[in-house]
XYZ file of N, CA and C in Angstrom:
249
model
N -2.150 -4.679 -37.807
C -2.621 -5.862 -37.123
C -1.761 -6.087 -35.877
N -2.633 -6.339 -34.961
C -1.877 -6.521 -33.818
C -1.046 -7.812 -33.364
N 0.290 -8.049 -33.132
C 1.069 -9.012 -33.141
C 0.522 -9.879 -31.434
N 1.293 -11.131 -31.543
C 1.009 -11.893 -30.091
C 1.275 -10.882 -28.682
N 2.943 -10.559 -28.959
C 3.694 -9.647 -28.274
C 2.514 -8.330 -27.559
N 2.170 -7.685 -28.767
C 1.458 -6.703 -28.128
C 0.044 -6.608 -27.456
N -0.691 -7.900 -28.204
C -1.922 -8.284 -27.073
C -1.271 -8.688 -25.373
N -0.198 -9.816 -25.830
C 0.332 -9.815 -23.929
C 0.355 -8.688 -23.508
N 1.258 -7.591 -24.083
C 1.678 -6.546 -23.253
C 0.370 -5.559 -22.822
N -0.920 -5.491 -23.844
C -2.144 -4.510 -23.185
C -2.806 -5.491 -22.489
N -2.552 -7.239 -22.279
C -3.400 -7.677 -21.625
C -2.727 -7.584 -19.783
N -1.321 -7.497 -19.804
C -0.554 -6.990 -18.599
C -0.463 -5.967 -18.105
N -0.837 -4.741 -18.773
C -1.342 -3.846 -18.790
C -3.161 -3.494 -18.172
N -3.158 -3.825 -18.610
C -4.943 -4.392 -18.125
C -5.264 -5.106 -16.969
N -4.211 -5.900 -16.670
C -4.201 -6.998 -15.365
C -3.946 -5.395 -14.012
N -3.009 -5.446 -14.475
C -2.090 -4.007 -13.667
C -3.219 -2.988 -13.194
N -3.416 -2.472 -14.128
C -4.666 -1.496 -13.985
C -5.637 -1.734 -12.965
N -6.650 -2.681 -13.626
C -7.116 -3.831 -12.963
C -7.375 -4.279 -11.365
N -6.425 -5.465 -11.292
C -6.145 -5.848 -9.937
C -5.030 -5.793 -9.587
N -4.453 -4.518 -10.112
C -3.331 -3.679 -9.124
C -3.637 -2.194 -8.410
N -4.491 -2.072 -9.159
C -4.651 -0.633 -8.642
C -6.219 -0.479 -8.359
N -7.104 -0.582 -9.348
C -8.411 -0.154 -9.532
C -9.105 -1.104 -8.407
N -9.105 -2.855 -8.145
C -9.784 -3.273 -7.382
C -9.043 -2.941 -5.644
N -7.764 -3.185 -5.337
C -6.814 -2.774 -4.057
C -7.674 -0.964 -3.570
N -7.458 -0.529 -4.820
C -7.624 0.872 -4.266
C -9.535 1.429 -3.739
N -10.165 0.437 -4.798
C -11.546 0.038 -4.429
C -11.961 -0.419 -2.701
N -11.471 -1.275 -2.528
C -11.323 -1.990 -1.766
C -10.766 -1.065 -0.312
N -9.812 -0.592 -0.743
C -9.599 0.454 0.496
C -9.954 1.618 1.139
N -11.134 2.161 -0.175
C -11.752 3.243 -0.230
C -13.398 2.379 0.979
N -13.917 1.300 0.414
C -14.804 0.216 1.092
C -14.471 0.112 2.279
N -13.294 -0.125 3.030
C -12.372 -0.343 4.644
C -13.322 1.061 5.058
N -12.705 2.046 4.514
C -12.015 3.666 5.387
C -13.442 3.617 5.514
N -14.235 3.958 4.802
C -16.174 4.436 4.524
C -16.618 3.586 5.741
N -16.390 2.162 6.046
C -17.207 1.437 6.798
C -16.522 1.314 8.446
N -15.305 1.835 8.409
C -14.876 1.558 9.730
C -15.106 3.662 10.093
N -14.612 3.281 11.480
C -14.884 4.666 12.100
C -13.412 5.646 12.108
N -14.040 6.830 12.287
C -12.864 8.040 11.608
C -11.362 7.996 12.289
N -11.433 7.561 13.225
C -10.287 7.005 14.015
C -9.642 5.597 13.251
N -10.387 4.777 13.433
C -9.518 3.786 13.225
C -8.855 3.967 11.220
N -10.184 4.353 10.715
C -9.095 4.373 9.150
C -8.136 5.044 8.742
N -8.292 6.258 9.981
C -7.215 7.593 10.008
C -6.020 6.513 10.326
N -5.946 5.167 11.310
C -4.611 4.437 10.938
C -4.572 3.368 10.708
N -5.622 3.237 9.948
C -5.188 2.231 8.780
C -4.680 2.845 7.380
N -4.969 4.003 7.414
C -4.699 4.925 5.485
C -2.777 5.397 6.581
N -2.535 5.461 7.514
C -1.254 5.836 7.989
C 0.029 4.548 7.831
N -1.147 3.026 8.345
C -0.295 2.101 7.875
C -0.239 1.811 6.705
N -0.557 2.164 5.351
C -0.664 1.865 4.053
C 0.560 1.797 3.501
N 1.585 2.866 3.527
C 2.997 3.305 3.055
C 4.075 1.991 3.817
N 3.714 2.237 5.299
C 4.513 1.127 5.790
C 4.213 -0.546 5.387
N 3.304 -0.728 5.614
C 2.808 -2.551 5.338
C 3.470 -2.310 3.574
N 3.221 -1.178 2.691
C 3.746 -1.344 1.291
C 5.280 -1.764 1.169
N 5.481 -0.627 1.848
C 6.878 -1.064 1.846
C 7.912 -2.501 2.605
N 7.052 -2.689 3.508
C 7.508 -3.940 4.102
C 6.856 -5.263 3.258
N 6.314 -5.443 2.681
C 5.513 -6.677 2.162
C 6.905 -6.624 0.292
N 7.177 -5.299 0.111
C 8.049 -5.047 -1.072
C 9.279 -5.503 -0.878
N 9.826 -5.486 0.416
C 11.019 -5.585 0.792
C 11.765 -7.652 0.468
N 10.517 -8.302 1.053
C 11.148 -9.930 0.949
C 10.583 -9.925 -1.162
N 9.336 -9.437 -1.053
C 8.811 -10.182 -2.296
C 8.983 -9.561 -3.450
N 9.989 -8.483 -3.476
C 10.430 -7.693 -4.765
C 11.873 -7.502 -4.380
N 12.546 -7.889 -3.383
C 13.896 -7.762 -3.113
C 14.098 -6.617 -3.041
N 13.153 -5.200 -2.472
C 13.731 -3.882 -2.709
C 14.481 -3.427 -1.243
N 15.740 -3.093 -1.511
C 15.756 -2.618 0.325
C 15.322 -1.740 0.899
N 15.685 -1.698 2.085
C 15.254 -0.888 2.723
C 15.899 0.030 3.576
N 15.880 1.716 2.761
C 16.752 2.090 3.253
C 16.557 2.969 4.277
N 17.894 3.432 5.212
C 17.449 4.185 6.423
C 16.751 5.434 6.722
N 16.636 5.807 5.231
C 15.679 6.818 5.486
C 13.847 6.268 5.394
N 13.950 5.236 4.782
C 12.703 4.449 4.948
C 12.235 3.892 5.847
N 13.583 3.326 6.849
C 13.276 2.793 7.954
C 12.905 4.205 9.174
N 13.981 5.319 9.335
C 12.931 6.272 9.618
C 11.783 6.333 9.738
N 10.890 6.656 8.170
C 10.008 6.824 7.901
C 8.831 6.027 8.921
N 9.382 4.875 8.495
C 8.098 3.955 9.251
C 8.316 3.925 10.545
N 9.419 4.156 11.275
C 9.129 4.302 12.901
C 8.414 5.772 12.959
N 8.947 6.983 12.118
C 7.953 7.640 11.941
C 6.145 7.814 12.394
N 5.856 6.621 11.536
C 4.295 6.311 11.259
C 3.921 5.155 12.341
N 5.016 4.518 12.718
C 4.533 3.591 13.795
C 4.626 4.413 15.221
N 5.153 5.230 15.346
C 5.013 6.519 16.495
C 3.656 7.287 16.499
N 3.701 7.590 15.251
C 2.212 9.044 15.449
C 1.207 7.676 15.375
N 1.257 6.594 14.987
C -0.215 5.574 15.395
C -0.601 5.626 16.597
N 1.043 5.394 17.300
C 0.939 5.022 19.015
C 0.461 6.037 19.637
N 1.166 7.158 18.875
C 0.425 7.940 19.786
C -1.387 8.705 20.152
N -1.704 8.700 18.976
C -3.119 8.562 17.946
C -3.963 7.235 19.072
N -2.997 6.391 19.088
C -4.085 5.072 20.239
C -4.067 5.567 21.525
N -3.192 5.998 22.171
C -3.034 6.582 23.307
C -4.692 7.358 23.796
C-alpha cells in the first residue's frame, strides 16, 4: 500500500515530467515549426544561455567562467548569424 510520502513524491515526479519538461519542450518544438529557419536557428542557440541565466538569481547556481565564455560564445555566433 502506498504511503502519503510516496504518492507526494510520484505526484512531484509527475509535475516535473509534466510541466517541466513535456509541456516547455512542447511548446518550443510549436516556436521553431511556426517561425522561419533563421530566426529559430537563434532562438534554439539562445536556449542554453537564457537557461542558464534565469538559473543563476532563481536557483542560486553560479556562474562560472567557463559558462560565462560559453554564452559570449552564443551571443557572438547570433550576432553574427544577424549580420
Amino acid at each position: 500500500e502506498a504511503t502519503v510520502q510516496q504518492v507526494r513524491a510520484l505526484g512531484a515526479v509527475a509535475y516535473l515530467v509534466t510541466l517541466g519538461t513535456a509541456v516547455p519542450f512542447g511548446l518550443f518544438l510549436l516556436g521553431v515549426r511556426t517561425l522561419p529557419a533563421r530566426t529559430a536557428t537563434l532562438v534554439a542557440m539562445l536556449e542554453p544561455l537564457s537557461g542558464a541565466l534565469f538559473a543563476w538569481p532563481l536557483a542560486g547556481e553560479p556562474l562560472r567562467p567557463e559558462a560565462l565564455l560559453g554564452g559570449g560564445m552564443i551571443l557572438w555566433g547570433v550576432w553574427l548569424n544577424r549580420r
